Tab-separated table of C-alpha atoms in Angstrom:
chain	number	residue	atom	x	y	z
A	1	MET	CA	0.000	0.000	0.000
A	2	ASN	CA	1.415	3.413	-0.915
A	3	PHE	CA	1.371	6.150	1.715
A	4	PHE	CA	-1.359	8.136	-0.046
A	5	GLU	CA	-3.785	5.220	0.307
A	6	ASN	CA	-3.985	6.382	3.928
A	7	THR	CA	-6.108	9.317	2.807
A	8	ARG	CA	-8.825	6.790	1.942
A	9	LYS	CA	-8.465	4.505	4.956
A	10	PRO	CA	-5.686	5.318	7.428
A	11	GLN	CA	-3.884	2.208	8.683
A	12	GLY	CA	-0.880	1.574	10.930
A	13	PHE	CA	1.838	4.147	11.605
A	14	GLY	CA	1.433	5.756	8.177
A	15	GLY	CA	-2.274	6.153	8.896
A	16	LYS	CA	-1.601	7.874	12.227
A	17	LEU	CA	0.772	10.246	10.470
A	18	MET	CA	-1.782	10.915	7.735
A	19	THR	CA	-4.552	11.793	10.223
A	20	LYS	CA	-2.266	14.374	11.832
A	21	MET	CA	-1.409	15.785	8.395
A	22	MET	CA	-5.134	15.928	7.520
A	23	ASN	CA	-5.912	17.893	10.684
A	24	ILE	CA	-3.385	20.552	9.704
A	25	GLY	CA	-3.751	20.436	5.925
A	26	HIS	CA	-7.547	20.683	5.825
A	27	ALA	CA	-7.915	23.446	8.430
A	28	LYS	CA	-8.427	26.329	5.984
A	29	LEU	CA	-10.896	24.357	3.872
A	30	SER	CA	-12.868	23.498	7.003
A	31	GLN	CA	-12.968	27.112	8.204
A	32	TRP	CA	-14.250	28.176	4.792
A	33	GLY	CA	-16.857	25.405	4.754
A	34	PHE	CA	-18.128	26.311	8.221
A	35	SER	CA	-18.446	29.953	7.119
A	36	ASN	CA	-21.222	28.890	4.717
A	37	ILE	CA	-23.595	27.661	7.437
A	38	SER	CA	-25.123	28.974	10.651
A	39	VAL	CA	-25.017	26.571	13.573
A	40	ASN	CA	-27.494	26.027	16.398
A	41	PRO	CA	-25.485	25.692	19.673
A	42	ASP	CA	-27.874	22.939	20.870
A	43	ALA	CA	-27.360	20.823	17.755
A	44	ALA	CA	-26.771	17.095	17.443
A	45	VAL	CA	-24.023	16.614	14.840
A	46	LEU	CA	-22.549	13.685	12.908
A	47	ASP	CA	-19.162	14.164	11.217
A	48	VAL	CA	-18.758	11.346	8.683
A	49	GLY	CA	-15.207	10.354	7.767
A	50	CYS	CA	-13.901	12.222	10.789
A	51	GLY	CA	-10.243	11.379	10.100
A	52	GLY	CA	-8.006	12.847	12.780
A	53	GLY	CA	-10.867	14.568	14.592
A	54	ALA	CA	-10.081	18.247	13.979
A	55	ASN	CA	-13.552	18.960	12.607
A	56	ILE	CA	-15.098	17.373	15.688
A	57	VAL	CA	-13.159	19.979	17.697
A	58	ALA	CA	-14.551	22.713	15.434
A	59	TRP	CA	-18.118	21.419	15.797
A	60	LEU	CA	-17.768	21.232	19.583
A	61	GLY	CA	-16.715	24.877	19.580
A	62	LYS	CA	-19.908	25.807	17.733
A	63	CYS	CA	-22.271	23.472	19.620
A	64	GLY	CA	-21.468	24.188	23.237
A	65	ASN	CA	-24.825	22.834	24.421
A	66	GLY	CA	-25.112	20.072	21.838
A	67	HIS	CA	-23.492	16.720	21.078
A	68	VAL	CA	-21.029	15.759	18.338
A	69	THR	CA	-20.561	12.241	16.994
A	70	GLY	CA	-17.587	11.368	14.825
A	71	MET	CA	-17.691	8.315	12.540
A	72	ASP	CA	-15.006	6.707	10.399
A	73	TYR	CA	-14.484	3.249	8.956
A	74	SER	CA	-10.784	3.324	9.850
A	75	LYS	CA	-9.834	2.041	13.333
A	76	VAL	CA	-6.806	4.350	13.272
A	77	SER	CA	-8.962	7.406	12.544
A	78	VAL	CA	-11.403	6.486	15.321
A	79	ALA	CA	-8.542	6.087	17.813
A	80	GLU	CA	-6.876	9.370	16.799
A	81	SER	CA	-10.201	11.266	16.933
A	82	GLN	CA	-10.934	9.801	20.357
A	83	LYS	CA	-7.495	10.857	21.594
A	84	LEU	CA	-7.866	14.424	20.294
A	85	ASN	CA	-11.356	14.785	21.778
A	86	ALA	CA	-10.812	12.824	24.991
A	87	ALA	CA	-11.946	15.663	27.281
A	88	ALA	CA	-15.229	16.190	25.421
A	89	ILE	CA	-15.872	12.437	25.366
A	90	LYS	CA	-15.316	12.310	29.139
A	91	GLN	CA	-17.798	15.203	29.558
A	92	GLY	CA	-20.419	13.316	27.513
A	93	LYS	CA	-20.414	15.937	24.743
A	94	CYS	CA	-18.850	13.722	22.113
A	95	CYS	CA	-18.448	10.144	20.959
A	96	VAL	CA	-16.480	8.593	18.090
A	97	VAL	CA	-17.585	5.333	16.480
A	98	GLN	CA	-16.417	3.033	13.721
A	99	GLY	CA	-18.991	2.782	10.944
A	100	ASP	CA	-19.735	2.650	7.231
A	101	VAL	CA	-21.477	5.553	5.508
A	102	SER	CA	-23.419	3.163	3.266
A	103	ALA	CA	-25.087	1.747	6.420
A	104	ILE	CA	-24.886	4.460	9.088
A	105	PRO	CA	-25.338	2.807	12.517
A	106	PHE	CA	-27.921	5.262	13.856
A	107	PRO	CA	-31.739	5.471	13.800
A	108	ASP	CA	-33.765	7.749	11.516
A	109	ALA	CA	-33.946	11.512	12.087
A	110	VAL	CA	-31.518	11.964	14.992
A	111	PHE	CA	-29.041	14.610	13.740
A	112	ASP	CA	-29.454	18.336	13.028
A	113	TYR	CA	-26.254	18.452	10.961
A	114	VAL	CA	-24.161	15.912	9.087
A	115	SER	CA	-20.776	16.976	7.709
A	116	ALA	CA	-18.410	15.372	5.216
A	117	PHE	CA	-15.017	17.059	4.848
A	118	GLU	CA	-12.702	15.686	2.145
A	119	THR	CA	-14.345	12.272	2.211
A	120	VAL	CA	-17.121	11.808	-0.378
A	121	TYR	CA	-14.421	10.934	-2.957
A	122	PHE	CA	-14.183	7.529	-1.277
A	123	TRP	CA	-17.852	6.777	-0.581
A	124	PRO	CA	-19.156	3.547	-2.164
A	125	GLY	CA	-21.955	4.913	-4.375
A	126	LEU	CA	-23.033	8.498	-3.791
A	127	LYS	CA	-26.798	8.044	-4.077
A	128	LYS	CA	-26.926	5.205	-1.536
A	129	CYS	CA	-24.644	7.025	0.916
A	130	PHE	CA	-26.489	10.339	0.499
A	131	PHE	CA	-29.753	8.508	1.124
A	132	GLU	CA	-28.290	7.206	4.406
A	133	VAL	CA	-27.264	10.750	5.392
A	134	ASN	CA	-30.780	11.946	4.552
A	135	ARG	CA	-32.257	9.150	6.666
A	136	VAL	CA	-30.371	10.064	9.854
A	137	LEU	CA	-31.029	13.809	9.470
A	138	LYS	CA	-34.026	15.430	11.126
A	139	ASN	CA	-36.512	17.235	8.866
A	140	GLY	CA	-34.972	20.605	8.066
A	141	GLY	CA	-31.512	19.232	8.921
A	142	THR	CA	-28.363	20.306	7.082
A	143	PHE	CA	-25.800	18.226	5.180
A	144	LEU	CA	-22.468	20.037	4.668
A	145	ILE	CA	-20.022	18.720	2.048
A	146	CYS	CA	-16.566	20.284	1.645
A	147	ASN	CA	-14.088	19.153	-1.006
A	148	GLU	CA	-10.660	20.518	-1.903
A	149	SER	CA	-11.194	19.317	-5.469
A	150	ASP	CA	-14.169	20.584	-7.467
A	151	GLY	CA	-13.695	18.319	-10.482
A	152	THR	CA	-12.598	21.157	-12.797
A	153	ASN	CA	-8.842	21.061	-12.181
A	154	ASP	CA	-7.059	18.487	-14.361
A	155	ALA	CA	-4.057	18.539	-11.993
A	156	ASP	CA	-6.184	16.916	-9.281
A	157	GLU	CA	-6.644	13.772	-11.344
A	158	LYS	CA	-3.154	12.624	-10.297
A	159	TRP	CA	-4.697	11.736	-6.924
A	160	THR	CA	-7.235	9.368	-8.466
A	161	LYS	CA	-4.311	7.464	-9.991
A	162	LEU	CA	-2.408	7.354	-6.684
A	163	ILE	CA	-5.369	6.427	-4.483
A	164	ASN	CA	-7.366	3.338	-5.362
A	165	GLY	CA	-11.143	3.884	-5.311
A	166	MET	CA	-10.985	7.684	-5.288
A	167	LYS	CA	-13.371	9.646	-7.521
A	168	ILE	CA	-13.510	13.423	-7.829
A	169	TYR	CA	-16.990	14.850	-8.449
A	170	THR	CA	-18.195	18.089	-10.006
A	171	SER	CA	-20.842	20.172	-8.266
A	172	ASP	CA	-23.405	19.039	-10.858
A	173	GLN	CA	-22.724	15.367	-10.085
A	174	LEU	CA	-23.015	15.959	-6.342
A	175	ILE	CA	-26.216	17.983	-6.713
A	176	ALA	CA	-27.809	15.307	-8.932
A	177	ALA	CA	-27.046	12.583	-6.372
A	178	LEU	CA	-28.343	14.753	-3.508
A	179	LYS	CA	-31.633	15.360	-5.334
A	180	GLU	CA	-32.023	11.639	-6.027
A	181	ALA	CA	-31.444	10.973	-2.318
A	182	GLY	CA	-34.296	13.311	-1.355
A	183	PHE	CA	-32.598	16.596	-0.484
A	184	THR	CA	-34.649	19.639	-1.422
A	185	GLU	CA	-32.854	22.951	-0.954
A	186	ILE	CA	-29.261	22.729	-2.227
A	187	LYS	CA	-26.773	25.617	-2.228
A	188	THR	CA	-23.313	25.536	-3.803
A	189	TYR	CA	-20.325	27.627	-2.758
A	190	SER	CA	-17.110	27.784	-4.778
A	191	ASN	CA	-13.608	29.017	-4.115
A	192	THR	CA	-12.469	29.208	-7.724
A	193	LYS	CA	-8.906	30.220	-6.876
A	194	ASN	CA	-8.294	26.998	-4.933
A	195	HIS	CA	-10.843	24.822	-6.810
A	196	TRP	CA	-12.667	24.218	-3.518
A	197	ILE	CA	-16.344	23.368	-3.377
A	198	SER	CA	-18.857	23.360	-0.538
A	199	ILE	CA	-22.439	22.181	-0.810
A	200	VAL	CA	-25.116	22.812	1.801
A	201	ALA	CA	-28.161	20.556	1.369
A	202	THR	CA	-31.327	20.704	3.443
A	203	LYS	CA	-33.633	17.762	4.122
């Protein structure tokens, strides 16, 4: 396995290193993504593909009276997220679980927000996974997607060759899959300079 495969599913020492790199490397993208939504401080949040846990920290800062759940299918990511958010977990404000986005291990309509930072590239079938996100969201809930690659920069395609199973989507492809999965109001935000994309979809 090459080192970059750890972006898809962190494993072993290389995976631990990658989660730390993700926390630093994705910080500006995350800040920009969060700037496109308003957050209820009492919210129940699910961060899918939580990686190293930095976005859980960000959510906890915005939801002081709420609860944040992190989920990842990598054991390494779960462990690193738990370590970074140990205090909040101890306080009962946070939990981090191992799980698959194509079969999210939670009941219907339990979250106010679901976020996906730099992760939908690796999801096994967008429509099915987006349907699962829709299922666990409350009516009126928000799904936030943030990607560093908007599908319009040819230079980004090198990553799909390096990382098995990675697919970069355009905003049109993401919007089409969101509509098929039952999302109604969909807003797109673009940072054309960096080829970043953020989509805010409402159930």
